[in-house]
PDB file of N, CA and C in Angstrom:
ATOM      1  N   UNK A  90     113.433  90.705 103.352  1.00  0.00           N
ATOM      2  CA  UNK A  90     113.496  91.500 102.135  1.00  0.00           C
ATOM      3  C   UNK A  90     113.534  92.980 102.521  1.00  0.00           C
ATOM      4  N   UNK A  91     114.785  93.581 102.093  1.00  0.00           N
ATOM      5  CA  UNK A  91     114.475  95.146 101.904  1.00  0.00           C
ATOM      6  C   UNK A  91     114.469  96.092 101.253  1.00  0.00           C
ATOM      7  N   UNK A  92     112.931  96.754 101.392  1.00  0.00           N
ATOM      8  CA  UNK A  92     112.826  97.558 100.285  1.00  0.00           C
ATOM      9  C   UNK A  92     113.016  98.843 100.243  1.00  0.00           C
ATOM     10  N   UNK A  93     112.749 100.051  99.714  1.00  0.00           N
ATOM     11  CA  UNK A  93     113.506 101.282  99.540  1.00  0.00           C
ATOM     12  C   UNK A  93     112.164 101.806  98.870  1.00  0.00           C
ATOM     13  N   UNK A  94     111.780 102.879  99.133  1.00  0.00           N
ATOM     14  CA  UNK A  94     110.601 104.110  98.806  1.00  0.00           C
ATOM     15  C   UNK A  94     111.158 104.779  97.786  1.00  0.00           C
ATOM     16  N   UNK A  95     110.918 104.838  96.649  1.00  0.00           N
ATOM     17  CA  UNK A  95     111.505 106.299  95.583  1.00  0.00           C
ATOM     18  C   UNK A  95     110.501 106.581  95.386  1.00  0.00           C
ATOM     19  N   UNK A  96     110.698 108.316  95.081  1.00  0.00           N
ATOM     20  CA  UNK A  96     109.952 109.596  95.074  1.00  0.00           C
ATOM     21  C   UNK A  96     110.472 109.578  93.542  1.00  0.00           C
ATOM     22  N   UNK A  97     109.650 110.072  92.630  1.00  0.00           N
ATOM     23  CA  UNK A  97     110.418 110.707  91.260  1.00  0.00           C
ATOM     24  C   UNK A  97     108.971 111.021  90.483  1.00  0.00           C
ATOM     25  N   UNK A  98     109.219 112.117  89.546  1.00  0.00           N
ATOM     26  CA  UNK A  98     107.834 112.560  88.438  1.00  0.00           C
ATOM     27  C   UNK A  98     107.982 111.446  87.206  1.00  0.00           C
ATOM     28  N   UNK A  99     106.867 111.082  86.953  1.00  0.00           N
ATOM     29  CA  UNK A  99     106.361 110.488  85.841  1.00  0.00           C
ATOM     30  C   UNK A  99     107.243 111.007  84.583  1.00  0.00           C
ATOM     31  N   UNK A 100     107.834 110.323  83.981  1.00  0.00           N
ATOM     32  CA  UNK A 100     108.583 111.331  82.414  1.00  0.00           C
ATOM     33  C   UNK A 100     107.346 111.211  81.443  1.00  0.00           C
ATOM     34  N   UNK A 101     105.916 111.119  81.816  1.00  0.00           N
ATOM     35  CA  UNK A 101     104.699 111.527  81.058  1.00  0.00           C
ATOM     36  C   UNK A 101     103.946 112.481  81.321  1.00  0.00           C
ATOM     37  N   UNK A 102     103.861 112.298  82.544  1.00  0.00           N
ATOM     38  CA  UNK A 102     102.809 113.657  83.043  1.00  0.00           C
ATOM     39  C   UNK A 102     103.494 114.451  84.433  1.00  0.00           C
ATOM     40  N   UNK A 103     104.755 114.300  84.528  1.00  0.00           N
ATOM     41  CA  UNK A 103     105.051 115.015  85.456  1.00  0.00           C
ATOM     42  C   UNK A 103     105.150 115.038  86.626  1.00  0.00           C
ATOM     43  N   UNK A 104     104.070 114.136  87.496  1.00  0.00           N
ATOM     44  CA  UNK A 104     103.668 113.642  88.721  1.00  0.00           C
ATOM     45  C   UNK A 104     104.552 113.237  89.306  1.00  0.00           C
ATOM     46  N   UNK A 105     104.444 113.532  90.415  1.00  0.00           N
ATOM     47  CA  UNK A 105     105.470 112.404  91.672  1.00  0.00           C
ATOM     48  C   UNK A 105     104.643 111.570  91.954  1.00  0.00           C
ATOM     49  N   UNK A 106     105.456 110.160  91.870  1.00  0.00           N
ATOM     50  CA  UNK A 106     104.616 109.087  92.009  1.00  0.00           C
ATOM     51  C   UNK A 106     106.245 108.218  92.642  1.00  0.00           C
ATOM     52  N   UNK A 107     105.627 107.491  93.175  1.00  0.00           N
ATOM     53  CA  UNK A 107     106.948 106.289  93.948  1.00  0.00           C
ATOM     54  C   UNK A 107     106.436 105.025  93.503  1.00  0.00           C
ATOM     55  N   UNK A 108     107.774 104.071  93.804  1.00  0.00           N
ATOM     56  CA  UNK A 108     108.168 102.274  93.568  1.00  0.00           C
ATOM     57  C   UNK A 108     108.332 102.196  94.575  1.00  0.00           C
ATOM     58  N   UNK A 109     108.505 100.969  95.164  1.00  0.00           N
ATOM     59  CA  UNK A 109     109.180  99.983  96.119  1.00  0.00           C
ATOM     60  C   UNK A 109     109.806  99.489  95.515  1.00  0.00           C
ATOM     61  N   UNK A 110     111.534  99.450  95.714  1.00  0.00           N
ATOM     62  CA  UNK A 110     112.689  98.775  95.471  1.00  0.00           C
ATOM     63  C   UNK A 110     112.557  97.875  96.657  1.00  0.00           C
ATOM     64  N   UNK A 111     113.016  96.754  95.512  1.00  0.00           N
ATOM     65  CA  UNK A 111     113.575  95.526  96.426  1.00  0.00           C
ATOM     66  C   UNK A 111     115.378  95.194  96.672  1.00  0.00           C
ATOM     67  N   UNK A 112     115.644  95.615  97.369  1.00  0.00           N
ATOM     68  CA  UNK A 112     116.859  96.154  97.428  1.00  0.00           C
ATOM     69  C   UNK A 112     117.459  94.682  97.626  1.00  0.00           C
ATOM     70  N   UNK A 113     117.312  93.580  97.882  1.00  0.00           N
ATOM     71  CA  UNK A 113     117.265  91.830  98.201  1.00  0.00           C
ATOM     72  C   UNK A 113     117.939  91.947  97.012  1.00  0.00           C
ATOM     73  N   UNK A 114     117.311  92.504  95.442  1.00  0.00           N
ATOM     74  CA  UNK A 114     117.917  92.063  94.191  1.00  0.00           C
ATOM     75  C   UNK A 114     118.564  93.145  93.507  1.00  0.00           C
ATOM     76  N   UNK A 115     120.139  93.048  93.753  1.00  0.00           N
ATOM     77  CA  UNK A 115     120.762  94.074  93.153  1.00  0.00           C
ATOM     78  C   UNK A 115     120.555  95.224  91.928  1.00  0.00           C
ATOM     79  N   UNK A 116     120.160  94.586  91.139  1.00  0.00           N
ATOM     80  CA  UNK A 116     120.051  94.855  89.586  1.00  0.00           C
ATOM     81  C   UNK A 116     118.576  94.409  89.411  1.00  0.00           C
ATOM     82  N   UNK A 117     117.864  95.418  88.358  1.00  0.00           N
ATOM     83  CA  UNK A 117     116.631  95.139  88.453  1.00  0.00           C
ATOM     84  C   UNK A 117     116.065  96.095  87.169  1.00  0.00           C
ATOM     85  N   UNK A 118     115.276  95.493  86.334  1.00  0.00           N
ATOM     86  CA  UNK A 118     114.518  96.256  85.350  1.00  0.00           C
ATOM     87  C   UNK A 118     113.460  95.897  84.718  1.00  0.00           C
ATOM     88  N   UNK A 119     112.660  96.373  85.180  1.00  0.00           N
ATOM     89  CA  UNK A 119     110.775  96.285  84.720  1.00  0.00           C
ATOM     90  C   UNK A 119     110.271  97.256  84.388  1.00  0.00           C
ATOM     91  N   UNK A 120     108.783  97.194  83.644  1.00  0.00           N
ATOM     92  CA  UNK A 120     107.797  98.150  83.234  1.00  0.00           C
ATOM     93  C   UNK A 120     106.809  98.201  84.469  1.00  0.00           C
ATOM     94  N   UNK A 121     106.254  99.450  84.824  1.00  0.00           N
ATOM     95  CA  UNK A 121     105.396  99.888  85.851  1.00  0.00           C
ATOM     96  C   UNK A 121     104.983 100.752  84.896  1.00  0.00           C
ATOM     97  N   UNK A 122     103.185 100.947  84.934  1.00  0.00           N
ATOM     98  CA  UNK A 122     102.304 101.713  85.084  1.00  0.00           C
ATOM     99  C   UNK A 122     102.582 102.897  86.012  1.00  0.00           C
ATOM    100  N   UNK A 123     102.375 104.120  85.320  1.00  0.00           N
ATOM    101  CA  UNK A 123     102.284 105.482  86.449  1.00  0.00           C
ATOM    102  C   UNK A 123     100.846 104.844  86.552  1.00  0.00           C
ATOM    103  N   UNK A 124     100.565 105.417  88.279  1.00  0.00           N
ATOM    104  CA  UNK A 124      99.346 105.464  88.811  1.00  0.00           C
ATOM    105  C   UNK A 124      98.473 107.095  88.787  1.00  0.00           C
ATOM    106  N   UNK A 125      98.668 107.188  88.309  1.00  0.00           N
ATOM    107  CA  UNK A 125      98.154 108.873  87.193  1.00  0.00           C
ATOM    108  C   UNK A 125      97.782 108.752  86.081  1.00  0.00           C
ATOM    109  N   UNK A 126      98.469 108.175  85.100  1.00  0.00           N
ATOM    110  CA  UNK A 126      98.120 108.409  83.409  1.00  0.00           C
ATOM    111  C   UNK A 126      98.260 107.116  83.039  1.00  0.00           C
ATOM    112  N   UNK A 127      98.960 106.224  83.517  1.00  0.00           N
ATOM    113  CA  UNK A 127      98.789 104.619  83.559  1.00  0.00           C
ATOM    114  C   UNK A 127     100.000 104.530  81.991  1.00  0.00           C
ATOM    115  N   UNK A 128     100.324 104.995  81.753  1.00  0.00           N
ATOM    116  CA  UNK A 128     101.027 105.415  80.718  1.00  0.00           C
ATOM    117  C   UNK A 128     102.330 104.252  81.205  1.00  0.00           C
ATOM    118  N   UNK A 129     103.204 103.804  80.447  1.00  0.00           N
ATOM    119  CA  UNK A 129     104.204 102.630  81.042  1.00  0.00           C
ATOM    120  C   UNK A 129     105.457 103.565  81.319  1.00  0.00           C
ATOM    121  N   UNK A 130     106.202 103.245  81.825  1.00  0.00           N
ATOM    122  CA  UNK A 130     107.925 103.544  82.785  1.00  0.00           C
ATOM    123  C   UNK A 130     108.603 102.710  82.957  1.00  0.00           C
ATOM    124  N   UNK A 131     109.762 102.802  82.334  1.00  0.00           N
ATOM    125  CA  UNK A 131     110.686 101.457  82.236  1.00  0.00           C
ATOM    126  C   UNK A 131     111.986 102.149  83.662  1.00  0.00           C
ATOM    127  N   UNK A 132     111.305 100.821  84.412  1.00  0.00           N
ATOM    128  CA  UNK A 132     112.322 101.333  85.851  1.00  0.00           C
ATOM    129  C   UNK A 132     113.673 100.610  86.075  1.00  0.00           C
ATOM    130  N   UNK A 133     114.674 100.872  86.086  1.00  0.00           N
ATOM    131  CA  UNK A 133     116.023 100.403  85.919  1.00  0.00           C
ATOM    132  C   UNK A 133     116.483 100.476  87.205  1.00  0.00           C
ATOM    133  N   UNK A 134     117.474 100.083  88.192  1.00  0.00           N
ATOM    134  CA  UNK A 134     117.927 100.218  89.373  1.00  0.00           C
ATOM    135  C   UNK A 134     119.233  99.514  90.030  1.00  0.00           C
ATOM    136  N   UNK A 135     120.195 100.165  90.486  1.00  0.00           N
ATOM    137  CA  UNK A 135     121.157  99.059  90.618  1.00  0.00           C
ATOM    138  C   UNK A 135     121.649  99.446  91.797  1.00  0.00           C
ATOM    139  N   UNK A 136     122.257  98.321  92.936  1.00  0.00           N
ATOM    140  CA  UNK A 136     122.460  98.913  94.492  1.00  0.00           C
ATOM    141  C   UNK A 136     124.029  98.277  94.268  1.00  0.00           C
ATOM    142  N   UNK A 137     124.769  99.311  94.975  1.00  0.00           N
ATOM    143  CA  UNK A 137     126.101  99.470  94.815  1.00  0.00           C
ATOM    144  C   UNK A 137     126.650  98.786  96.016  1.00  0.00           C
ATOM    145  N   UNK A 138     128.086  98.152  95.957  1.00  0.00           N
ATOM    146  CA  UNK A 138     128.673  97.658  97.016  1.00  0.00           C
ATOM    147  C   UNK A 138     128.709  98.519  98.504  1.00  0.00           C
ATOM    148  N   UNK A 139     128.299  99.673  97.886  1.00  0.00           N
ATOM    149  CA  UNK A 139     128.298 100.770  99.223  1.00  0.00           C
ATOM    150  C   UNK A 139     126.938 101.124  99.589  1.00  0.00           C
ATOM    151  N   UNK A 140     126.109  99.986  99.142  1.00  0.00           N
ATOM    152  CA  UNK A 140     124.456 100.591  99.359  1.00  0.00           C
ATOM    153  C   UNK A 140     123.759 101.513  99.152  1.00  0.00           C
ATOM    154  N   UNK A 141     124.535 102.201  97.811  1.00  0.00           N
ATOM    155  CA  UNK A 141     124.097 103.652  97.056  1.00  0.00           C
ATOM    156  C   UNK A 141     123.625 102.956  95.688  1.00  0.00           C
ATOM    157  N   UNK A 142     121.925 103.907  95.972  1.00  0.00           N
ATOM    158  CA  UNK A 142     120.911 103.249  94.714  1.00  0.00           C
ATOM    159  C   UNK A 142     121.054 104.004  93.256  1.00  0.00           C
ATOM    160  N   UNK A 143     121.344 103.587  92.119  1.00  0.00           N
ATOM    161  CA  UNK A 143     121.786 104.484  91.133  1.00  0.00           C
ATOM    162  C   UNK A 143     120.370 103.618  90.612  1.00  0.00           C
ATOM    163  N   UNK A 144     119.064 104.556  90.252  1.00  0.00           N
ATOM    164  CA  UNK A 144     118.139 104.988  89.378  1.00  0.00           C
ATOM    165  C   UNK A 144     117.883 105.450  88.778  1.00  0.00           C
ATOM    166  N   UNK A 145     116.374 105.122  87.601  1.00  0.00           N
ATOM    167  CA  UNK A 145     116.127 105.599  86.661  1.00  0.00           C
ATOM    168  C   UNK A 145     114.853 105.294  85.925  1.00  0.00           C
ATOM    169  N   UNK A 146     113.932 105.975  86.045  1.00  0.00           N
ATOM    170  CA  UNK A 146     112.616 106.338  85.818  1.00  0.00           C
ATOM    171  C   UNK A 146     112.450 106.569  84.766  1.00  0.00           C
ATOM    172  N   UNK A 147     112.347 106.305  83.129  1.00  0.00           N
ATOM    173  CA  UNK A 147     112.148 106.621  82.061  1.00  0.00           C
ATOM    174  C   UNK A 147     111.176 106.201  81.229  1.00  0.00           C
ATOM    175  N   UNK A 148     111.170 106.976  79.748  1.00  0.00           N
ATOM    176  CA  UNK A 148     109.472 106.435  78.879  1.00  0.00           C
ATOM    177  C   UNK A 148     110.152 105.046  78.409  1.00  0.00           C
ATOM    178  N   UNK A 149     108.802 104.467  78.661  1.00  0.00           N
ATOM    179  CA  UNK A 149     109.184 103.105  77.650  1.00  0.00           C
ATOM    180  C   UNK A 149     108.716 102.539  76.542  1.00  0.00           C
TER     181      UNK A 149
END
């Protein structure tokens, strides 16, 4: 399985906070807790035939 580190601020409080992508599953979309305000983030992610990660960190 390989996974991928993202860096990005909370769209609640601002924070940089990171995921582990599982890069194994192309397409991917769940709710995560920020580990700051615990507040929810709907994380979207999709890995391209060229292994370029198009993300997205938003309120949910």
């Amino acid at each position: 399985m390989e996974q991928h580190e993202k860096f990005f601020n909370c769209p609640h409080c601002g924070t940089i906070i990171s995921v582990l992508l599982d890069l194994s599953i192309p397409n991917q979309e769940y709710t995560e807790d920020c580990e700051v305000c615990c507040r929810p983030i709907e994380i979207r992610y999709e890995v391209g035939v060229d292994g370029e990660i198009d993300f997205e960190g938003g309120r949910s």
